[in-house]
Amino acid sequence: MNSQLCHLKGTVCDCGRYRKVVGQLDISVARLKTSMKFVKNVIAGIRETEEKFYYIVQEEKNYRESLTHCRIRGGMLAMPKDEAANTLLADYVSKSGFFRVFIGVNDLEREGQYVFTDNTPLQNYSNWKEGEPSDPYGHEDCVEMLSSGRWNDTECHLTMYFVCEFVKKKK
């Protein structure tokens, strides 16, 4: 009697064999997930936290172009809102061999009032380089992160690489 018939008649079938197959599939899926993480981190150069993915875009763009580039792809210019995120980004920038990148902080609306690109103020966290933000001529309204993790206000028309952040979809 073949196993399909067994199953239909409700008689005992060889479940042990199926459990083994399912177990092997679980192992394969786990291996694939590990490989994908490796690909994302090493090949694509993505960094991630529980909530977000970060990606350095290696195209020199000015601040507004950087903002648009991230938005079109469903993200935002990276907003390091705490020490952990800032450290992760700084490590990412320095390990990638870059000196500076645009991040999602500016005072374009009101001089001297820096906000993240989602318009939240820098109340709880900032990481300015000593003596910054300086803006001696009133032209430095955008912010770059240096490979040290420190922030510096700079001119928005300059072009450099930048970091996008993407919120992970809730499972």
Backbone as a chain_set.jsonl record, in Angstrom:
{"seq": "MNSQLCHLKGTVCDCGRYRKVVGQLDISVARLKTSMKFVKNVIAGIRETEEKFYYIVQEEKNYRESLTHCRIRGGMLAMPKDEAANTLLADYVSKSGFFRVFIGVNDLEREGQYVFTDNTPLQNYSNWKEGEPSDPYGHEDCVEMLSSGRWNDTECHLTMYFVCEFVKKKK", "coords": {"N": [[0.836, -1.18, 0.0], [0.633, 2.204, -0.907], [2.037, 5.214, 0.624], [0.341, 7.398, 0.423], [-2.237, 6.418, 0.266], [-2.341, 5.184, 2.737], [-2.373, 7.429, 4.34], [-4.81, 8.611, 3.664], [-6.644, 6.739, 4.586], [-6.241, 7.016, 7.218], [-4.521, 5.423, 8.589], [-1.467, 4.467, 10.288], [1.39, 6.278, 9.322], [4.706, 6.688, 7.997], [5.959, 8.814, 9.854], [8.339, 9.573, 11.0], [10.25, 9.692, 8.969], [9.409, 11.962, 7.581], [9.696, 13.915, 9.515], [12.445, 13.979, 9.693], [13.136, 14.949, 7.159], [11.939, 17.5, 7.279], [13.415, 18.564, 9.373], [15.934, 18.66, 8.149], [15.391, 20.545, 6.2], [14.914, 22.805, 7.797], [17.515, 23.222, 8.772], [18.809, 23.819, 6.369], [17.489, 26.227, 5.663], [18.295, 27.868, 7.786], [21.031, 27.967, 7.245], [20.994, 29.313, 4.786], [19.97, 31.797, 5.587], [22.092, 32.714, 7.155], [24.075, 32.888, 5.174], [22.942, 34.877, 3.572], [23.049, 37.071, 5.294], [25.782, 37.387, 5.444], [26.325, 38.04, 2.774], [24.915, 40.481, 2.573], [26.346, 42.061, 4.435], [29.068, 41.892, 3.665], [29.44, 41.836, 0.804], [27.478, 43.687, -0.23], [27.853, 45.567, 1.678], [26.225, 46.389, 3.765], [25.073, 47.587, 6.929], [23.487, 46.638, 9.977], [20.936, 47.121, 12.509], [18.695, 46.194, 15.16], [16.37, 47.516, 14.323], [16.988, 48.866, 11.922], [18.505, 49.187, 8.607], [21.64, 50.21, 7.302], [23.25, 51.932, 4.684], [26.067, 52.791, 2.823], [26.221, 55.013, 0.236], [28.085, 55.018, -2.549], [28.423, 57.317, -4.265], [29.152, 60.495, -5.319], [27.337, 63.098, -4.126], [25.461, 66.166, -3.672], [24.015, 67.604, -0.661], [21.136, 67.837, -0.866], [20.62, 66.212, -3.089], [21.477, 63.809, -2.056], [19.587, 63.398, -0.021], [17.276, 63.06, -1.614], [18.01, 60.809, -3.123], [18.08, 58.769, -1.156], [15.395, 58.856, -0.282], [13.88, 58.192, -2.602], [14.473, 55.555, -2.764], [13.123, 54.544, -0.666], [14.078, 55.107, 1.838], [15.855, 57.147, 4.269], [18.149, 59.864, 4.732], [20.78, 58.928, 6.795], [20.203, 59.0, 10.312], [21.805, 59.304, 13.057], [20.734, 58.776, 16.113], [21.518, 58.078, 18.608], [24.209, 56.981, 20.775], [24.927, 54.327, 20.167], [24.025, 53.901, 17.49], [25.513, 55.893, 16.252], [28.14, 55.046, 16.717], [28.157, 52.617, 15.311], [27.792, 53.596, 12.682], [30.092, 55.21, 12.412], [32.1, 53.31, 12.58], [31.496, 51.83, 10.329], [31.918, 53.759, 8.301], [34.689, 54.329, 8.651], [35.833, 51.749, 8.355], [35.174, 51.326, 5.731], [36.915, 52.891, 4.525], [36.542, 55.604, 4.104], [36.6, 59.189, 4.49], [34.704, 61.091, 5.146], [31.113, 61.508, 5.306], [27.834, 62.486, 4.24], [25.261, 62.994, 6.645], [21.91, 62.725, 8.005], [21.335, 65.46, 9.157], [20.697, 68.885, 9.711], [20.633, 72.543, 9.544], [18.932, 73.976, 7.94], [16.386, 75.162, 7.942], [16.197, 76.93, 10.233], [18.759, 78.949, 11.19], [21.381, 77.701, 13.123], [19.711, 76.058, 14.565], [19.76, 72.909, 14.745], [18.386, 70.018, 13.212], [17.207, 66.625, 12.793], [16.652, 64.893, 9.667], [14.029, 64.073, 9.757], [12.792, 66.05, 10.992], [12.988, 66.039, 13.778], [14.306, 67.491, 16.746], [17.772, 67.858, 17.884], [17.731, 66.867, 20.605], [18.336, 64.781, 22.448], [20.719, 63.621, 21.616], [23.884, 64.312, 20.153], [26.948, 64.578, 18.304], [29.154, 66.416, 18.01], [32.204, 67.559, 16.585], [35.009, 68.912, 18.323], [34.606, 72.368, 18.882], [32.719, 72.649, 16.93], [29.221, 72.951, 15.969], [30.515, 75.387, 13.711], [30.325, 77.329, 11.53], [31.325, 79.922, 10.26], [30.666, 81.767, 8.184], [27.987, 81.528, 7.752], [27.187, 79.658, 5.864], [27.302, 76.977, 6.256], [25.208, 74.64, 6.475], [24.605, 71.988, 6.491], [25.354, 68.602, 7.544], [28.196, 66.583, 8.085], [29.503, 63.339, 8.77], [32.49, 62.461, 10.216], [35.155, 60.034, 9.825], [35.867, 59.443, 12.378], [33.567, 59.494, 13.734], [32.711, 61.829, 14.716], [30.808, 64.854, 14.294], [30.492, 67.433, 11.799], [29.651, 70.667, 10.729], [28.933, 71.605, 7.421], [29.167, 72.863, 4.023], [26.255, 72.695, 2.005], [26.27, 72.359, -0.747], [28.522, 70.997, -1.418], [29.931, 67.925, -2.643], [29.732, 64.527, -1.723], [30.124, 61.123, -0.492], [27.385, 59.342, 1.052], [25.156, 58.234, 3.703], [22.415, 56.083, 3.72], [19.47, 55.227, 5.544], [17.292, 52.543, 6.326], [14.186, 51.537, 7.466], [13.5, 48.518, 9.023], [11.093, 46.191, 7.926], [8.335, 45.304, 9.904], [7.952, 42.069, 11.191]], "CA": [[0.0, 0.0, 0.0], [1.505, 3.374, -0.882], [1.83, 6.046, 1.816], [-0.785, 8.309, 0.215], [-3.424, 5.655, 0.647], [-2.259, 5.068, 4.2], [-2.753, 8.715, 4.894], [-6.239, 8.812, 3.449], [-7.412, 5.843, 5.442], [-5.988, 7.361, 8.618], [-3.644, 4.46, 9.248], [-0.169, 5.016, 10.68], [2.358, 6.41, 8.238], [6.086, 6.823, 8.447], [6.181, 10.228, 10.186], [9.76, 9.757, 11.325], [10.958, 10.067, 7.75], [9.043, 13.349, 7.27], [10.331, 14.775, 10.522], [13.852, 14.085, 9.316], [13.184, 15.835, 5.995], [11.63, 18.849, 7.771], [14.589, 18.969, 10.155], [16.996, 19.018, 7.211], [14.977, 21.813, 5.566], [15.172, 23.857, 8.792], [18.96, 23.458, 8.782], [19.121, 24.507, 5.106], [16.976, 27.598, 5.758], [19.181, 28.588, 8.713], [22.293, 28.212, 6.521], [20.73, 30.351, 3.779], [19.852, 33.079, 6.29], [23.46, 33.105, 7.523], [24.749, 33.3, 3.939], [22.379, 36.159, 3.145], [23.584, 38.098, 6.178], [27.165, 37.561, 4.995], [26.273, 38.765, 1.498], [24.517, 41.866, 2.841], [27.38, 42.787, 5.158], [30.375, 41.923, 3.025], [29.374, 42.222, -0.599], [26.718, 44.927, -0.384], [28.357, 46.529, 2.648], [25.142, 46.912, 4.597], [25.154, 47.367, 8.377], [22.123, 46.638, 10.493], [20.608, 47.037, 13.931], [17.391, 45.525, 15.28], [15.311, 48.238, 13.601], [17.367, 49.55, 10.677], [19.639, 48.876, 7.739], [22.374, 51.395, 6.862], [24.0, 51.658, 3.46], [26.845, 53.918, 2.296], [26.095, 55.14, -1.214], [29.371, 55.494, -3.051], [28.248, 58.247, -5.373], [29.279, 61.833, -4.745], [26.164, 63.943, -4.364], [25.326, 67.209, -2.67], [23.108, 67.203, 0.417], [19.757, 67.648, -1.335], [20.602, 65.021, -3.963], [21.608, 62.656, -1.145], [18.26, 63.23, 0.585], [16.378, 62.538, -2.651], [18.454, 59.453, -3.462], [17.615, 57.855, -0.098], [13.921, 58.852, -0.264], [13.38, 57.463, -3.77], [14.677, 54.131, -2.487], [12.321, 54.143, 0.492], [14.787, 55.341, 3.092], [16.16, 58.538, 4.623], [19.559, 60.081, 5.039], [20.968, 58.328, 8.127], [20.047, 59.872, 11.476], [22.307, 58.642, 14.277], [20.06, 59.442, 17.227], [22.096, 57.67, 19.894], [25.62, 56.585, 20.753], [25.084, 53.025, 19.498], [23.882, 54.098, 16.042], [26.635, 56.714, 15.802], [29.337, 54.199, 16.734], [28.002, 51.685, 14.201], [28.037, 54.337, 11.445], [31.494, 55.638, 12.385], [32.872, 52.101, 12.298], [31.163, 51.532, 8.932], [32.6, 54.751, 7.461], [36.147, 54.162, 8.715], [36.213, 50.452, 7.766], [35.004, 51.424, 4.282], [38.048, 53.685, 4.054], [36.128, 56.956, 3.732], [36.944, 60.203, 5.484], [33.5, 61.798, 5.585], [29.87, 61.231, 4.579], [26.691, 63.271, 4.699], [24.24, 62.33, 7.46], [20.646, 63.459, 7.993], [21.233, 66.53, 10.147], [20.931, 70.185, 9.081], [19.931, 73.7, 10.124], [18.469, 74.709, 6.757], [15.188, 75.94, 8.27], [16.565, 78.032, 11.129], [20.195, 78.994, 11.47], [21.795, 77.329, 14.478], [18.808, 75.061, 15.155], [19.958, 71.672, 13.99], [17.361, 68.978, 13.326], [17.373, 65.464, 11.93], [15.837, 65.096, 8.466], [12.61, 63.816, 10.036], [12.41, 67.261, 11.736], [13.114, 65.965, 15.237], [15.475, 68.26, 17.19], [18.875, 67.083, 18.466], [17.649, 67.047, 22.049], [18.933, 63.729, 23.262], [22.037, 63.162, 21.185], [24.663, 64.873, 19.044], [28.343, 64.177, 18.49], [29.941, 67.426, 17.313], [33.651, 67.656, 16.729], [35.334, 70.064, 19.164], [34.528, 73.663, 18.199], [31.655, 72.616, 15.904], [29.172, 73.577, 14.643], [31.127, 76.718, 13.748], [29.658, 78.134, 10.507], [31.781, 81.319, 10.333], [30.076, 82.658, 7.181], [26.56, 81.261, 7.609], [26.919, 78.813, 4.694], [27.446, 75.562, 6.6], [23.9, 74.255, 7.012], [24.442, 70.533, 6.426], [26.275, 67.944, 8.475], [28.924, 65.395, 7.659], [30.12, 62.558, 9.84], [33.865, 62.093, 9.903], [35.394, 58.618, 10.126], [36.008, 59.331, 13.837], [32.224, 59.49, 14.324], [32.384, 63.209, 15.08], [30.037, 65.595, 13.29], [30.972, 68.749, 11.418], [28.749, 71.364, 9.806], [29.621, 71.859, 6.166], [28.313, 73.471, 2.997], [25.338, 71.719, 1.414], [26.506, 72.162, -2.185], [29.66, 70.093, -1.601], [29.493, 66.568, -2.967], [30.455, 63.454, -1.038], [29.332, 59.921, -0.282], [26.397, 59.57, 2.105], [24.59, 57.005, 4.262], [20.953, 55.988, 3.802], [18.957, 54.262, 6.513], [16.014, 51.958, 5.955], [13.534, 50.892, 8.605], [13.139, 47.129, 8.718], [9.66, 45.895, 7.973], [7.969, 44.459, 11.05], [7.581, 40.696, 10.784]], "C": [[0.883, 1.247, 0.0], [1.111, 4.31, 0.264], [0.656, 7.009, 1.661], [-2.08, 7.629, 0.643], [-3.491, 5.499, 2.156], [-2.832, 6.309, 4.844], [-4.263, 8.942, 4.804], [-7.078, 7.958, 4.389], [-7.164, 6.098, 6.924], [-5.139, 6.339, 9.338], [-2.289, 5.11, 9.516], [0.737, 5.128, 9.454], [3.723, 6.689, 8.834], [6.435, 8.289, 8.717], [7.642, 10.53, 10.481], [10.545, 10.264, 10.138], [10.678, 11.538, 7.409], [9.671, 14.323, 8.253], [11.784, 15.022, 10.156], [14.011, 15.064, 8.146], [12.948, 17.288, 6.425], [12.817, 19.395, 8.564], [15.722, 19.42, 9.243], [16.667, 20.339, 6.5], [15.236, 22.985, 6.508], [16.649, 24.238, 8.813], [19.368, 24.233, 7.517], [18.685, 25.963, 5.138], [17.896, 28.429, 6.662], [20.505, 28.924, 8.025], [22.118, 29.324, 5.496], [20.637, 31.725, 4.429], [21.235, 33.602, 6.667], [24.214, 33.602, 6.295], [24.255, 34.663, 3.483], [22.93, 37.298, 3.992], [25.017, 38.423, 5.764], [27.2, 38.394, 3.712], [25.939, 40.24, 1.741], [25.652, 42.663, 3.477], [28.675, 42.936, 4.378], [30.312, 42.42, 1.59], [28.688, 43.576, -0.754], [27.187, 45.983, 0.6], [27.275, 47.145, 3.501], [25.46, 46.648, 6.066], [23.727, 47.366, 8.886], [22.06, 46.608, 12.003], [19.281, 46.288, 13.983], [16.344, 46.174, 14.385], [15.681, 48.709, 12.208], [18.503, 48.901, 9.917], [20.311, 50.2, 7.405], [23.199, 51.019, 5.642], [24.741, 52.906, 2.997], [26.715, 53.914, 0.781], [27.381, 55.776, -1.735], [29.203, 56.265, -4.363], [28.327, 59.623, -4.747], [28.079, 62.677, -5.131], [26.163, 65.061, -3.335], [24.237, 66.776, -1.681], [21.691, 66.922, -0.076], [19.625, 66.431, -2.247], [20.686, 63.744, -3.127], [20.263, 62.335, -0.499], [17.312, 62.543, -0.393], [16.714, 61.094, -2.987], [17.935, 58.44, -2.437], [16.093, 57.723, -0.122], [13.338, 58.027, -1.391], [13.463, 55.953, -3.522], [13.969, 53.67, -1.231], [13.0, 54.341, 1.828], [14.914, 56.818, 3.402], [17.662, 58.646, 4.784], [19.743, 59.663, 6.506], [20.937, 59.353, 9.255], [20.534, 59.146, 12.731], [21.78, 59.35, 15.524], [20.538, 58.982, 18.6], [23.525, 57.193, 19.667], [25.826, 55.288, 19.969], [25.02, 53.17, 17.979], [25.072, 54.883, 15.503], [27.916, 55.889, 15.707], [29.315, 53.217, 15.571], [28.334, 52.388, 12.878], [29.502, 54.75, 11.318], [32.39, 54.463, 12.005], [32.715, 51.722, 10.818], [31.939, 52.47, 7.988], [34.11, 54.5, 7.466], [36.592, 52.831, 8.108], [36.061, 50.452, 6.25], [36.114, 52.271, 3.667], [37.683, 55.098, 3.632], [36.447, 57.926, 4.853], [35.697, 60.886, 6.029], [32.311, 61.431, 4.71], [28.785, 62.169, 5.104], [25.806, 62.394, 5.578], [23.017, 63.256, 7.519], [20.458, 64.453, 9.112], [21.493, 67.847, 9.415], [20.258, 71.298, 9.887], [19.448, 74.607, 8.995], [17.273, 75.617, 7.065], [15.526, 77.167, 9.11], [18.024, 77.929, 11.521], [20.484, 78.649, 12.934], [20.879, 76.338, 15.165], [18.87, 73.783, 14.326], [18.857, 70.662, 14.273], [17.775, 67.792, 12.468], [16.45, 65.66, 10.738], [14.368, 64.73, 8.665], [12.03, 64.951, 10.903], [12.43, 67.131, 13.25], [14.378, 66.721, 15.643], [16.549, 67.349, 17.798], [18.854, 67.213, 19.981], [18.491, 66.038, 22.805], [20.338, 63.336, 22.854], [22.604, 64.008, 20.056], [26.11, 64.487, 19.321], [29.272, 65.116, 17.722], [31.429, 67.297, 17.604], [33.902, 68.898, 17.586], [35.277, 71.357, 18.345], [33.459, 73.725, 17.11], [30.293, 72.553, 16.598], [29.684, 75.022, 14.703], [30.464, 77.7, 12.788], [30.043, 79.616, 10.521], [31.089, 82.272, 9.352], [28.593, 82.403, 6.949], [26.201, 80.393, 6.417], [26.93, 77.328, 5.029], [26.173, 75.065, 7.288], [23.659, 72.753, 7.028], [25.536, 69.875, 7.251], [26.888, 66.692, 7.861], [29.398, 64.661, 8.905], [31.524, 62.208, 9.359], [34.074, 60.631, 10.309], [35.594, 58.378, 11.62], [34.645, 59.212, 14.513], [31.779, 60.881, 14.744], [31.654, 63.9, 13.933], [30.663, 66.956, 13.035], [29.948, 69.393, 10.495], [29.557, 71.754, 8.569], [28.652, 72.435, 5.143], [27.526, 72.4, 2.24], [25.616, 71.428, -0.054], [27.699, 71.25, -2.451], [29.129, 68.707, -1.933], [30.374, 65.563, -2.241], [29.558, 62.224, -0.967], [28.378, 60.194, 0.886], [25.832, 58.227, 2.555], [23.073, 57.1, 4.286], [20.611, 55.01, 4.92], [17.579, 53.804, 6.055], [15.446, 51.269, 7.173], [13.147, 49.483, 8.193], [11.631, 46.951, 8.829], [9.396, 45.001, 9.18], [7.496, 43.107, 10.544], [6.107, 40.472, 11.033]], "O": [[1.794, 1.347, 0.821], [0.009, 4.219, 0.804], [0.039, 7.396, 2.654], [-2.913, 8.235, 1.317], [-4.545, 5.659, 2.772], [-3.654, 6.248, 5.758], [-4.897, 9.405, 5.752], [-8.094, 8.408, 4.918], [-7.792, 5.478, 7.783], [-5.037, 6.371, 10.564], [-2.012, 6.198, 9.012], [0.838, 4.197, 8.654], [3.86, 6.9, 10.039], [7.119, 8.93, 7.918], [8.114, 11.638, 10.229], [11.394, 11.147, 10.267], [11.579, 12.271, 7.002], [10.117, 15.408, 7.88], [12.291, 16.136, 10.293], [14.913, 15.901, 8.148], [13.662, 18.193, 5.993], [13.173, 20.566, 8.429], [16.389, 20.419, 9.51], [17.557, 21.146, 6.233], [15.717, 24.034, 6.081], [16.997, 25.418, 8.865], [20.161, 25.172, 7.581], [19.423, 26.841, 4.691], [18.232, 29.566, 6.329], [21.04, 30.02, 8.194], [22.99, 30.181, 5.351], [21.157, 32.705, 3.896], [21.517, 34.79, 6.516], [24.912, 34.614, 6.359], [25.045, 35.506, 3.059], [23.242, 38.368, 3.47], [25.415, 39.587, 5.735], [27.995, 39.325, 3.58], [26.587, 41.132, 1.193], [25.893, 43.81, 3.101], [29.311, 43.99, 4.422], [31.053, 43.327, 1.209], [29.251, 44.501, -1.34], [26.949, 47.172, 0.389], [27.389, 48.298, 3.919], [26.042, 45.619, 6.409], [22.853, 48.012, 8.306], [22.975, 46.145, 12.684], [18.799, 45.804, 12.959], [15.533, 45.488, 13.763], [14.796, 48.933, 11.382], [19.335, 48.183, 10.472], [19.628, 51.211, 7.24], [23.773, 49.931, 5.573], [24.131, 53.957, 2.799], [27.056, 52.931, 0.123], [27.713, 56.915, -1.405], [29.759, 55.91, -5.402], [27.65, 59.898, -3.756], [27.837, 62.938, -6.31], [26.771, 64.944, -2.271], [23.62, 65.723, -1.841], [21.109, 65.889, 0.256], [18.632, 65.706, -2.182], [20.055, 62.735, -3.442], [19.848, 61.178, -0.432], [16.635, 61.574, -0.048], [15.823, 60.255, -3.121], [17.416, 57.385, -2.804], [15.559, 56.621, 0.001], [12.409, 57.247, -1.177], [12.633, 55.182, -4.006], [14.175, 52.547, -0.771], [12.551, 53.805, 2.841], [14.174, 57.643, 2.866], [18.358, 57.645, 4.951], [18.928, 60.021, 7.357], [21.55, 60.417, 9.173], [19.758, 58.453, 13.39], [22.306, 60.384, 15.938], [20.033, 59.435, 19.627], [23.979, 57.027, 18.535], [26.781, 55.165, 19.202], [25.861, 52.626, 17.264], [25.584, 54.579, 14.425], [28.678, 56.012, 14.748], [30.335, 53.005, 14.916], [29.068, 51.845, 12.052], [30.086, 54.651, 10.239], [33.319, 54.606, 11.21], [33.68, 51.345, 10.153], [32.535, 52.025, 7.008], [34.738, 54.462, 6.408], [37.612, 52.778, 7.421], [36.726, 49.684, 5.555], [36.239, 52.358, 2.446], [38.427, 55.73, 2.882], [36.551, 57.539, 6.017], [35.625, 61.22, 7.212], [32.465, 61.089, 3.538], [28.816, 62.591, 6.26], [25.619, 61.209, 5.303], [23.09, 64.422, 7.13], [19.542, 64.322, 9.925], [22.403, 67.926, 8.59], [19.442, 71.049, 10.775], [19.54, 75.832, 9.077], [17.162, 76.711, 6.512], [15.189, 78.295, 8.75], [18.459, 76.94, 12.112], [19.907, 79.231, 13.853], [21.216, 75.824, 16.231], [18.14, 73.607, 13.351], [18.447, 70.472, 15.418], [18.578, 67.923, 11.544], [15.554, 66.504, 10.785], [13.54, 65.051, 7.812], [10.941, 64.832, 11.463], [11.939, 68.02, 13.946], [15.406, 66.614, 14.974], [16.267, 66.212, 18.178], [19.846, 67.625, 20.581], [19.265, 66.397, 23.693], [21.08, 62.775, 23.66], [21.893, 64.374, 19.121], [26.456, 64.114, 20.442], [30.071, 64.678, 16.895], [31.843, 66.97, 18.716], [33.099, 69.831, 17.578], [35.833, 71.429, 17.249], [33.313, 74.749, 16.443], [30.235, 72.123, 17.75], [29.34, 75.779, 15.61], [30.081, 78.796, 13.198], [29.194, 80.473, 10.766], [30.94, 83.458, 9.65], [27.998, 82.996, 6.048], [25.046, 80.377, 5.99], [26.602, 76.501, 4.177], [26.072, 75.067, 8.515], [22.628, 72.292, 7.52], [26.524, 70.514, 7.613], [26.219, 65.877, 7.225], [29.657, 65.264, 9.947], [31.715, 61.725, 8.243], [33.268, 60.063, 11.045], [35.501, 57.241, 12.082], [34.553, 58.878, 15.694], [30.615, 61.093, 15.085], [31.854, 63.576, 12.762], [31.277, 67.555, 13.917], [29.434, 68.745, 9.583], [30.709, 72.176, 8.666], [27.446, 72.483, 5.384], [28.057, 71.347, 1.886], [25.243, 70.368, -0.557], [27.88, 70.778, -3.574], [28.013, 68.354, -1.551], [31.591, 65.724, -2.153], [28.384, 62.274, -1.334], [28.552, 61.168, 1.619], [26.005, 57.211, 1.881], [22.509, 58.064, 4.802], [21.369, 54.084, 5.205], [16.808, 54.57, 5.478], [16.14, 50.503, 7.841], [12.54, 49.279, 7.141], [10.988, 47.502, 9.723], [10.144, 44.059, 9.443], [6.731, 43.022, 9.582], [5.592, 39.388, 10.761]]}, "num_chains": 1, "name": "protein.A"}
